[in-house]
Coordinates of C-alpha atoms and ligand atoms in Angstrom, one line a residue:
X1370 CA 6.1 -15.8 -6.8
X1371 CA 2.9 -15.3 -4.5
X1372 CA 1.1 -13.0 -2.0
X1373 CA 0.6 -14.9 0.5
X1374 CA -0.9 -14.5 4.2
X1375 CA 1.7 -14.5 7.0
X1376 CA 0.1 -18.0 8.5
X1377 CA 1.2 -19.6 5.0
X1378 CA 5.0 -17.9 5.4
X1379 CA 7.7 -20.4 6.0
X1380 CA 11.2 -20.5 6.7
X1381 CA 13.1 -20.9 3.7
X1382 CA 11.1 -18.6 1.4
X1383 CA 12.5 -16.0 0.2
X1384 CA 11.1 -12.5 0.5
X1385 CA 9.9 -10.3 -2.8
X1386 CA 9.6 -7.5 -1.6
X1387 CA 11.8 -4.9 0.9
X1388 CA 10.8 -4.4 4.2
X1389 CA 11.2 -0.5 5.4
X1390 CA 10.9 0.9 9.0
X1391 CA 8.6 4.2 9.0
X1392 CA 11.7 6.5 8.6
X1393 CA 12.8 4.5 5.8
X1394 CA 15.5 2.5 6.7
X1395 CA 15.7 -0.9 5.4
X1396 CA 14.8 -3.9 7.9
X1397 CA 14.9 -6.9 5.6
X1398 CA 16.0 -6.9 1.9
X1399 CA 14.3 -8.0 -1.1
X1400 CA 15.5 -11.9 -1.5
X1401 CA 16.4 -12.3 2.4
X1402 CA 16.0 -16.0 2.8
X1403 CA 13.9 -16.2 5.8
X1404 CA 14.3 -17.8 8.6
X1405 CA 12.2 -18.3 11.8
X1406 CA 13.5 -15.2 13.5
X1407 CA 13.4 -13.0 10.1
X1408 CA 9.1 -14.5 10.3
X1409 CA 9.2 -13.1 14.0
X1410 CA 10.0 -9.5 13.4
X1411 CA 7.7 -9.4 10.6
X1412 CA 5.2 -10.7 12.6
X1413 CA 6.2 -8.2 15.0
X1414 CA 6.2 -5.4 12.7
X1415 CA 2.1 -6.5 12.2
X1416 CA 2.3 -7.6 8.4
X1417 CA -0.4 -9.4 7.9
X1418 CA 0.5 -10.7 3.9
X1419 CA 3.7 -10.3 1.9
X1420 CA 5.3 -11.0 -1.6
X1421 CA 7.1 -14.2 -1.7
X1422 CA 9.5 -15.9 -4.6
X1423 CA 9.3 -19.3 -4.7
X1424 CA 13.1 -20.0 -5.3
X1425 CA 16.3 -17.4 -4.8
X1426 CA 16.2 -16.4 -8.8
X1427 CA 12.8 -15.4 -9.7
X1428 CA 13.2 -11.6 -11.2
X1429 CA 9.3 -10.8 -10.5
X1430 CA 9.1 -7.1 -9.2
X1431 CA 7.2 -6.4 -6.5
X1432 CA 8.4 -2.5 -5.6
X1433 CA 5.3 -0.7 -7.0
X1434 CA 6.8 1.5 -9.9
X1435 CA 9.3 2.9 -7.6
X1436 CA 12.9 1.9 -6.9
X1437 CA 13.6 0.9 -2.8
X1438 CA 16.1 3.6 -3.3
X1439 CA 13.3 6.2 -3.9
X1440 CA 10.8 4.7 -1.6
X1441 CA 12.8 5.0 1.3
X1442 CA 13.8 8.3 0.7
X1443 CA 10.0 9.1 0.4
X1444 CA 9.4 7.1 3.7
X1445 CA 12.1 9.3 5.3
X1446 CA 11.2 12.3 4.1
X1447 CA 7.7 11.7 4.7
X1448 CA 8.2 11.0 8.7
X1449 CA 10.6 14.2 8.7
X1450 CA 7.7 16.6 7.0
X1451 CA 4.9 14.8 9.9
X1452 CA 7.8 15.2 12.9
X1453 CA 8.4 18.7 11.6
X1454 CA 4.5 19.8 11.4
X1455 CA 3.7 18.0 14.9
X1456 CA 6.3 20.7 16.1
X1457 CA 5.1 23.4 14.2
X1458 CA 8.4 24.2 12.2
X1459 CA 8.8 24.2 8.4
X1460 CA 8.9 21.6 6.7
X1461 CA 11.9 20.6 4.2
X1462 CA 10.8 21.2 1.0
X1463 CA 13.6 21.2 -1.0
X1464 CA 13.5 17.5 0.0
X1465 CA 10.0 16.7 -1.1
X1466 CA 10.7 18.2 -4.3
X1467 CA 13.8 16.4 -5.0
X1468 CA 11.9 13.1 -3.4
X1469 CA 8.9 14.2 -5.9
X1470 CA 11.2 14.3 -9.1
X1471 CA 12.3 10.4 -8.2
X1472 CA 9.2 9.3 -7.8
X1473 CA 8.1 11.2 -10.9
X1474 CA 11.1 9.7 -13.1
X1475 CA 10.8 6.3 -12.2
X1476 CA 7.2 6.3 -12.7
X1477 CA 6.8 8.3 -16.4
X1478 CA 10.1 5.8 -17.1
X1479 CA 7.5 3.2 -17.8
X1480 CA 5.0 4.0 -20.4
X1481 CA 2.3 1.3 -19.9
X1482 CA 3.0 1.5 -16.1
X1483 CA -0.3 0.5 -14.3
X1484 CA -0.7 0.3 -10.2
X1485 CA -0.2 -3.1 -9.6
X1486 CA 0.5 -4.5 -6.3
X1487 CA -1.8 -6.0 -3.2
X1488 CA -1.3 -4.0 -0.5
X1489 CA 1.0 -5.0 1.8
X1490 CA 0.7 -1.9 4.5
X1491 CA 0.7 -2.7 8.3
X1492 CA -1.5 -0.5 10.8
X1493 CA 1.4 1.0 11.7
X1494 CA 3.1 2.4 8.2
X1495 CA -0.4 3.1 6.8
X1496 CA 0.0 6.8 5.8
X1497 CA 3.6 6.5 5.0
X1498 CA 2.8 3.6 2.3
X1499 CA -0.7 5.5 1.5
X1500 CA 1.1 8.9 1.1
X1501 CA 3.5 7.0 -1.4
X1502 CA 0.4 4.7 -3.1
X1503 CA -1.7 8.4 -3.6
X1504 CA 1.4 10.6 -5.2
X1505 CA 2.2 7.1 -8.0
X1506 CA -1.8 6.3 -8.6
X1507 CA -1.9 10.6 -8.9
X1508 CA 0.6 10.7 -11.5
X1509 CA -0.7 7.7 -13.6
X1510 CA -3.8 9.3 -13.5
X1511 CA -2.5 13.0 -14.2
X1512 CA -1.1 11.6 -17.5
X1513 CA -4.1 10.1 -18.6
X1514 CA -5.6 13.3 -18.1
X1515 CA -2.7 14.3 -20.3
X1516 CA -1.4 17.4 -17.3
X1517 CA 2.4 18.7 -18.6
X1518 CA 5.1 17.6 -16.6
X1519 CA 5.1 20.6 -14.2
X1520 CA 1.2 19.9 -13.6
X1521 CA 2.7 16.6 -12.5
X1522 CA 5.3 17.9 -10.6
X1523 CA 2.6 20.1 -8.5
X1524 CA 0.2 17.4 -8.6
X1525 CA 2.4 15.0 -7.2
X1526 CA 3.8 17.2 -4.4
X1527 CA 0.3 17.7 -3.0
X1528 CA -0.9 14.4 -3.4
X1529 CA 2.3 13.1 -1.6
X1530 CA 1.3 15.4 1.6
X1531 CA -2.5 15.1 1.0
X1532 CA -2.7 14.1 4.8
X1533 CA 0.0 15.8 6.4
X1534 CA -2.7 17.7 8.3
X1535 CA -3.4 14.5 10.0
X1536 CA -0.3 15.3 12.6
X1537 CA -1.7 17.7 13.9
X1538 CA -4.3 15.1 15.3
X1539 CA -2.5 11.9 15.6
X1540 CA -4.4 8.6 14.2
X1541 CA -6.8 6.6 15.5
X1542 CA -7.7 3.3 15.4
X1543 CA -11.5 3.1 16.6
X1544 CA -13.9 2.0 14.1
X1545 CA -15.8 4.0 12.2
X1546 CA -19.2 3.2 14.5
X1547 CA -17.3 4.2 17.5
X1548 CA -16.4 7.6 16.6
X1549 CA -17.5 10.4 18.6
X1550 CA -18.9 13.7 16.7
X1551 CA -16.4 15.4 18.6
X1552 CA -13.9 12.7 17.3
X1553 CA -15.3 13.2 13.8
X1554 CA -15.2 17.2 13.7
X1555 CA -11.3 16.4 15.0
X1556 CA -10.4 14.5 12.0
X1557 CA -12.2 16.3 9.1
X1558 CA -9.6 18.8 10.5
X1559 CA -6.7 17.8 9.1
X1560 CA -7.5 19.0 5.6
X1561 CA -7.8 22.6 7.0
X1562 CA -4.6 21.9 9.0
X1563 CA -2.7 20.5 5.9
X1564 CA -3.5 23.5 3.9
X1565 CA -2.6 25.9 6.6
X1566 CA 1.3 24.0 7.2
X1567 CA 1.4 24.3 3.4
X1568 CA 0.0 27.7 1.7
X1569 CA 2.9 29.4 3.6
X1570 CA 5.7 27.3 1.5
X1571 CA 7.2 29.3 -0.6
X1572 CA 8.6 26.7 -2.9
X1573 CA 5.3 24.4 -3.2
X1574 CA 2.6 26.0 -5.6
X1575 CA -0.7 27.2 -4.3
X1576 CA -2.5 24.4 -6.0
X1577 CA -0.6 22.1 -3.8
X1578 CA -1.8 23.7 -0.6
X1579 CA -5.8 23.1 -2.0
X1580 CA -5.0 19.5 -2.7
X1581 CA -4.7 19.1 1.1
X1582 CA -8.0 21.2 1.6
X1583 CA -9.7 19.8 -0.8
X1584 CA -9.5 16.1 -0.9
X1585 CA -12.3 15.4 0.7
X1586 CA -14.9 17.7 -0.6
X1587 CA -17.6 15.3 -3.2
X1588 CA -18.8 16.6 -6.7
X1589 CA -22.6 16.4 -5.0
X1590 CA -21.1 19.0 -1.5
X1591 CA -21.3 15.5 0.6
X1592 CA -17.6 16.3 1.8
X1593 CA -15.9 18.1 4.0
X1594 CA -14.4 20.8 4.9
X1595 CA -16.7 23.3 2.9
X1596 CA -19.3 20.9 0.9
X1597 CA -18.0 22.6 -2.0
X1598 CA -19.8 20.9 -5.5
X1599 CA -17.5 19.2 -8.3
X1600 CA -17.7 22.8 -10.4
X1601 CA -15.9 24.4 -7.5
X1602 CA -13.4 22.0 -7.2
X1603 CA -9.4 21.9 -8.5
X1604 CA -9.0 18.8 -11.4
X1605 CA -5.7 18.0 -8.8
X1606 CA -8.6 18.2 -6.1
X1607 CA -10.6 15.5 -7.6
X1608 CA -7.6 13.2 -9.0
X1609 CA -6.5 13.1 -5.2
X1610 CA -9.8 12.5 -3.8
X1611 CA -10.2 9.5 -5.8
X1612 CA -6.6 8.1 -5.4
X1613 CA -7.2 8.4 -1.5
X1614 CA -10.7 6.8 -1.7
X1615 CA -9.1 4.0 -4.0
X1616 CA -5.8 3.6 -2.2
X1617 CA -7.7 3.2 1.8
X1618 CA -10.1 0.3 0.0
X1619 CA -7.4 -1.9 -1.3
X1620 CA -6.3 -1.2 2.7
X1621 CA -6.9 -3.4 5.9
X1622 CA -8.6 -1.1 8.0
X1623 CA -9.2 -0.9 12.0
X1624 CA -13.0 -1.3 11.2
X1625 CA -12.4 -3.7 8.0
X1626 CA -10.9 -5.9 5.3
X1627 CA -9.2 -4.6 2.5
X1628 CA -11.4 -4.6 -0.8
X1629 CA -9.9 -6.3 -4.2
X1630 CA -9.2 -3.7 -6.7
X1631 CA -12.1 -4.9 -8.8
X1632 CA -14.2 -4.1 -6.0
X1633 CA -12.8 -1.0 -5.5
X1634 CA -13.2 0.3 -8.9
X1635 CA -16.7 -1.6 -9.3
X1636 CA -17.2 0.5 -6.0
X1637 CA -15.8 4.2 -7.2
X1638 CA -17.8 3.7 -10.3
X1639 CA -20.5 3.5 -9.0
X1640 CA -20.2 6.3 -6.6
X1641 CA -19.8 8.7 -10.2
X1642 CA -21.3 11.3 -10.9
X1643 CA -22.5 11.8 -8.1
X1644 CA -19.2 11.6 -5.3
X1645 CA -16.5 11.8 -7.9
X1646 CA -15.7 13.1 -11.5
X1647 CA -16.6 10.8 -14.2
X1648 CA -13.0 11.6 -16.2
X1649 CA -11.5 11.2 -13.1
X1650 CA -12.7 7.4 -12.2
X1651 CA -12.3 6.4 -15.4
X1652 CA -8.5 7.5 -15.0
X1653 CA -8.1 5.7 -12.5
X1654 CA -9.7 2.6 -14.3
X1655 CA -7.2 2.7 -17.0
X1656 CA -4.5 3.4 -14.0
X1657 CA -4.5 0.2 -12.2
X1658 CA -4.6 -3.4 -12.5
X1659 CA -7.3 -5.5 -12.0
X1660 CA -5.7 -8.1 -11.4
X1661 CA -2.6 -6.9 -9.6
X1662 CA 0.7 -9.3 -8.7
X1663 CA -0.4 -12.0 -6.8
X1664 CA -3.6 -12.9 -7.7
X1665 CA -4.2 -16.3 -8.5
X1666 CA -6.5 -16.2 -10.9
X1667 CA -8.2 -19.1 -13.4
X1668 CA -7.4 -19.1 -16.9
X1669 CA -10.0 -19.5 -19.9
X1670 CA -8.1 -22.9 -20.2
X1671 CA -9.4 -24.0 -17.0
X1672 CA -5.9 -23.8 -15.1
X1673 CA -5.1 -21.6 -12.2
X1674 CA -1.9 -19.2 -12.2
X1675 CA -1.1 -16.2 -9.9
X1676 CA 0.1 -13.0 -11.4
X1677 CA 3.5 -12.0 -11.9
X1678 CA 3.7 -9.3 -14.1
X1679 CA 1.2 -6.9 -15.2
X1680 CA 0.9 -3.9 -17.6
X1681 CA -1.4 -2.4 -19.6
X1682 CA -0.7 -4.1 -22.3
X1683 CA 0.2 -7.4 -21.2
X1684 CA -0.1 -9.6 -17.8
X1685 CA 2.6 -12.1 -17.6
X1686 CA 1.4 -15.5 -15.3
X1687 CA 2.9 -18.2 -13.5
X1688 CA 1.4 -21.3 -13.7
X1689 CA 0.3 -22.6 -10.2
X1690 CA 1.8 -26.1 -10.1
X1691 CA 4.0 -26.4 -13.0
X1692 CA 6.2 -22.7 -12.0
X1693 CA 8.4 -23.0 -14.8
X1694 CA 5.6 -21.9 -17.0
X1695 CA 5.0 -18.8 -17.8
X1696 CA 1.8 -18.0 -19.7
X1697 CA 1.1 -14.4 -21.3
X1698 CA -2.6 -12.9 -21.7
X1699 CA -2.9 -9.7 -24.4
X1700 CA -6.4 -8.0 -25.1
X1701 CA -7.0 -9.8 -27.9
X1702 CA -5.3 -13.2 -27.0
X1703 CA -6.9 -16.6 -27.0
X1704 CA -6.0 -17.0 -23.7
X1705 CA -8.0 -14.9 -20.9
X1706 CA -8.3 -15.0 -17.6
X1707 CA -11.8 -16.0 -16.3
X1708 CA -11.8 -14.4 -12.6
X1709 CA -9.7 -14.1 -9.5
X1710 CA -9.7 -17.1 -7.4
X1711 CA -7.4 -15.5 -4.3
Ligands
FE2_1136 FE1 -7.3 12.8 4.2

């Protein structure tokens, strides 16, 4: 299996991982053998790297902790909830709740789960994927935090419409340099907008309703809307704030490249105290993968593998030119791996 750059993706491979439109329906299926056409929509569709098994029988999962099954009925319910607020009508949230308690199942199913995938987002699905990537980093971090399942349940309902605000002002796709302060004051208003849509749902707790107000407020006042300090701030708050900050690193953006998840933590750390919660980054270290599926990676033995597995106790590898062979690396195992290579 590998993650590989569209430029290296040839007919003839076979696909690892489901390809969903924005509503959720699927456009190619896990194991689709591609062909040149199959490479043209997706190239199309503005993926710039995907999963990819080497041979039709390779059982590596590349879903993310979530079924398909459950991922596109997040994706659908997801673009209802934004078509919904853009016209000002409720949202369904009888439908986010039952689309929460999938996600929720699948992901407490596994108890050494960690968040371990490359990104694989597109410009265009970004907050549909990131809406999904916040709510399963949320929950893996909730639980090391050791909330109850209902504090989950609440948790993950507000992290899963963190940004629903955000249709209120449509996206855009200028670099950060190039925004306006009129552009700026715009988007720091979809957290005000999100909470508004949300405090009035009868079925969704408060708490949910201050996750969308509050995700971007910093533990030093930095943020926005109200530069409110860490002590004034929800723990659901703060878990969100730094899922979203992790979650748009490991992402392409218009104005950069995506960061490894090394980086990305080396980066969050050091941004604590003073941006983010200590507890909470150090949630988030013990959430995700360092190393996440894909990553080619050299082994204390001197030979080079690419991830195939990972969890927190155990990553599973694939050796690079021999791909029969399947080498394991434990915390305390002879075998380590050195550093990521790709
Ligand atoms: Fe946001």
């Amino acid at each position: 299996m590998r993650y590989l750059p569209l430029a290296k993706i040839d007919k003839g491979m076979f696909l690892a991982n489901t390809i969903f439109s924005n509503d959720g329906k699927i456009l190619l299926k896990k194991r689709t053998k591609l062909s040149p056409s199959y490479i043209k929509r997706i190239e199309n569709l503005r993926y710039t790297h995907l999963y990819i098994y080497n041979n039709e029988d390779e059982k590596w999962d590349c879903s993310g902790l979530i079924s398909d099954k459950i991922r596109a009925e997040a994706m659908a319910v997801l673009w209802d909830s934004l078509i919904s607020a853009v016209k000002r009508q409720p949202i369904n949230a009888n439908k986010v709740i039952i689309t929460i308690e999938g996600i929720l199942r699948d992901v407490l199913q596994r108890p050494d789960a960690l968040f371990n995938l490359i990104d694989t987002k597109t410009i265009e699905n970004y907050i549909y994927n990131h809406s999904i990537n916040v709510c399963i980093l949320s929950i893996l971090m909730g639980k090391k935090l050791e909330l109850e399942r209902e504090q989950l349940k609440e948790l993950a309902i507000g992290a899963f419409l963190h940004d629903l605000g955000t249709a209120y002002i449509g996206s855009s796709t200028k670099k950060i340099n190039e925004l306006s302060t009129q552009d700026t004051v715009q988007i720091r208003q979809h957290t005000k907008y999100g909470f508004e849509i949300l405090k009035y749902i009868s079925n969704f707790s408060f708490h949910t309703a201050n996750i969308a107000y509050q995700h971007h407020e910093r533990e030093d006042g930095s943020g926005y809307p109200m530069g409110l300090i860490g002590k004034d701030l929800h723990l659901y708050s703060k878990i969100v704030a730094v899922a979203d900050s992790y979650d748009a690193m490991i992402s392409d953006r218009a104005y950069r490249e995506a960061f490894w998840s090394g980086e990305a933590l080396a980066e969050l750390e050091q941004d604590s105290p003073l941006k983010y919660d200590p507890k909470v980054v150090d949630a988030l270290i013990q959430s995700v993968a360092v190393y996440p599926v894909g990553s080619v990676v050299l082994l204390s033995n001197g030979e080079q593998a690419v991830v195939v597995e990972v969890t927190s106790s155990k990553t599973i590898l694939q050796h690079l030119q021999t791909t029969d062979d399947f080498p394991e690396v434990y915390k305390d195992s002879e075998l380590q791996i050195e550093k990521r290579l790709a």
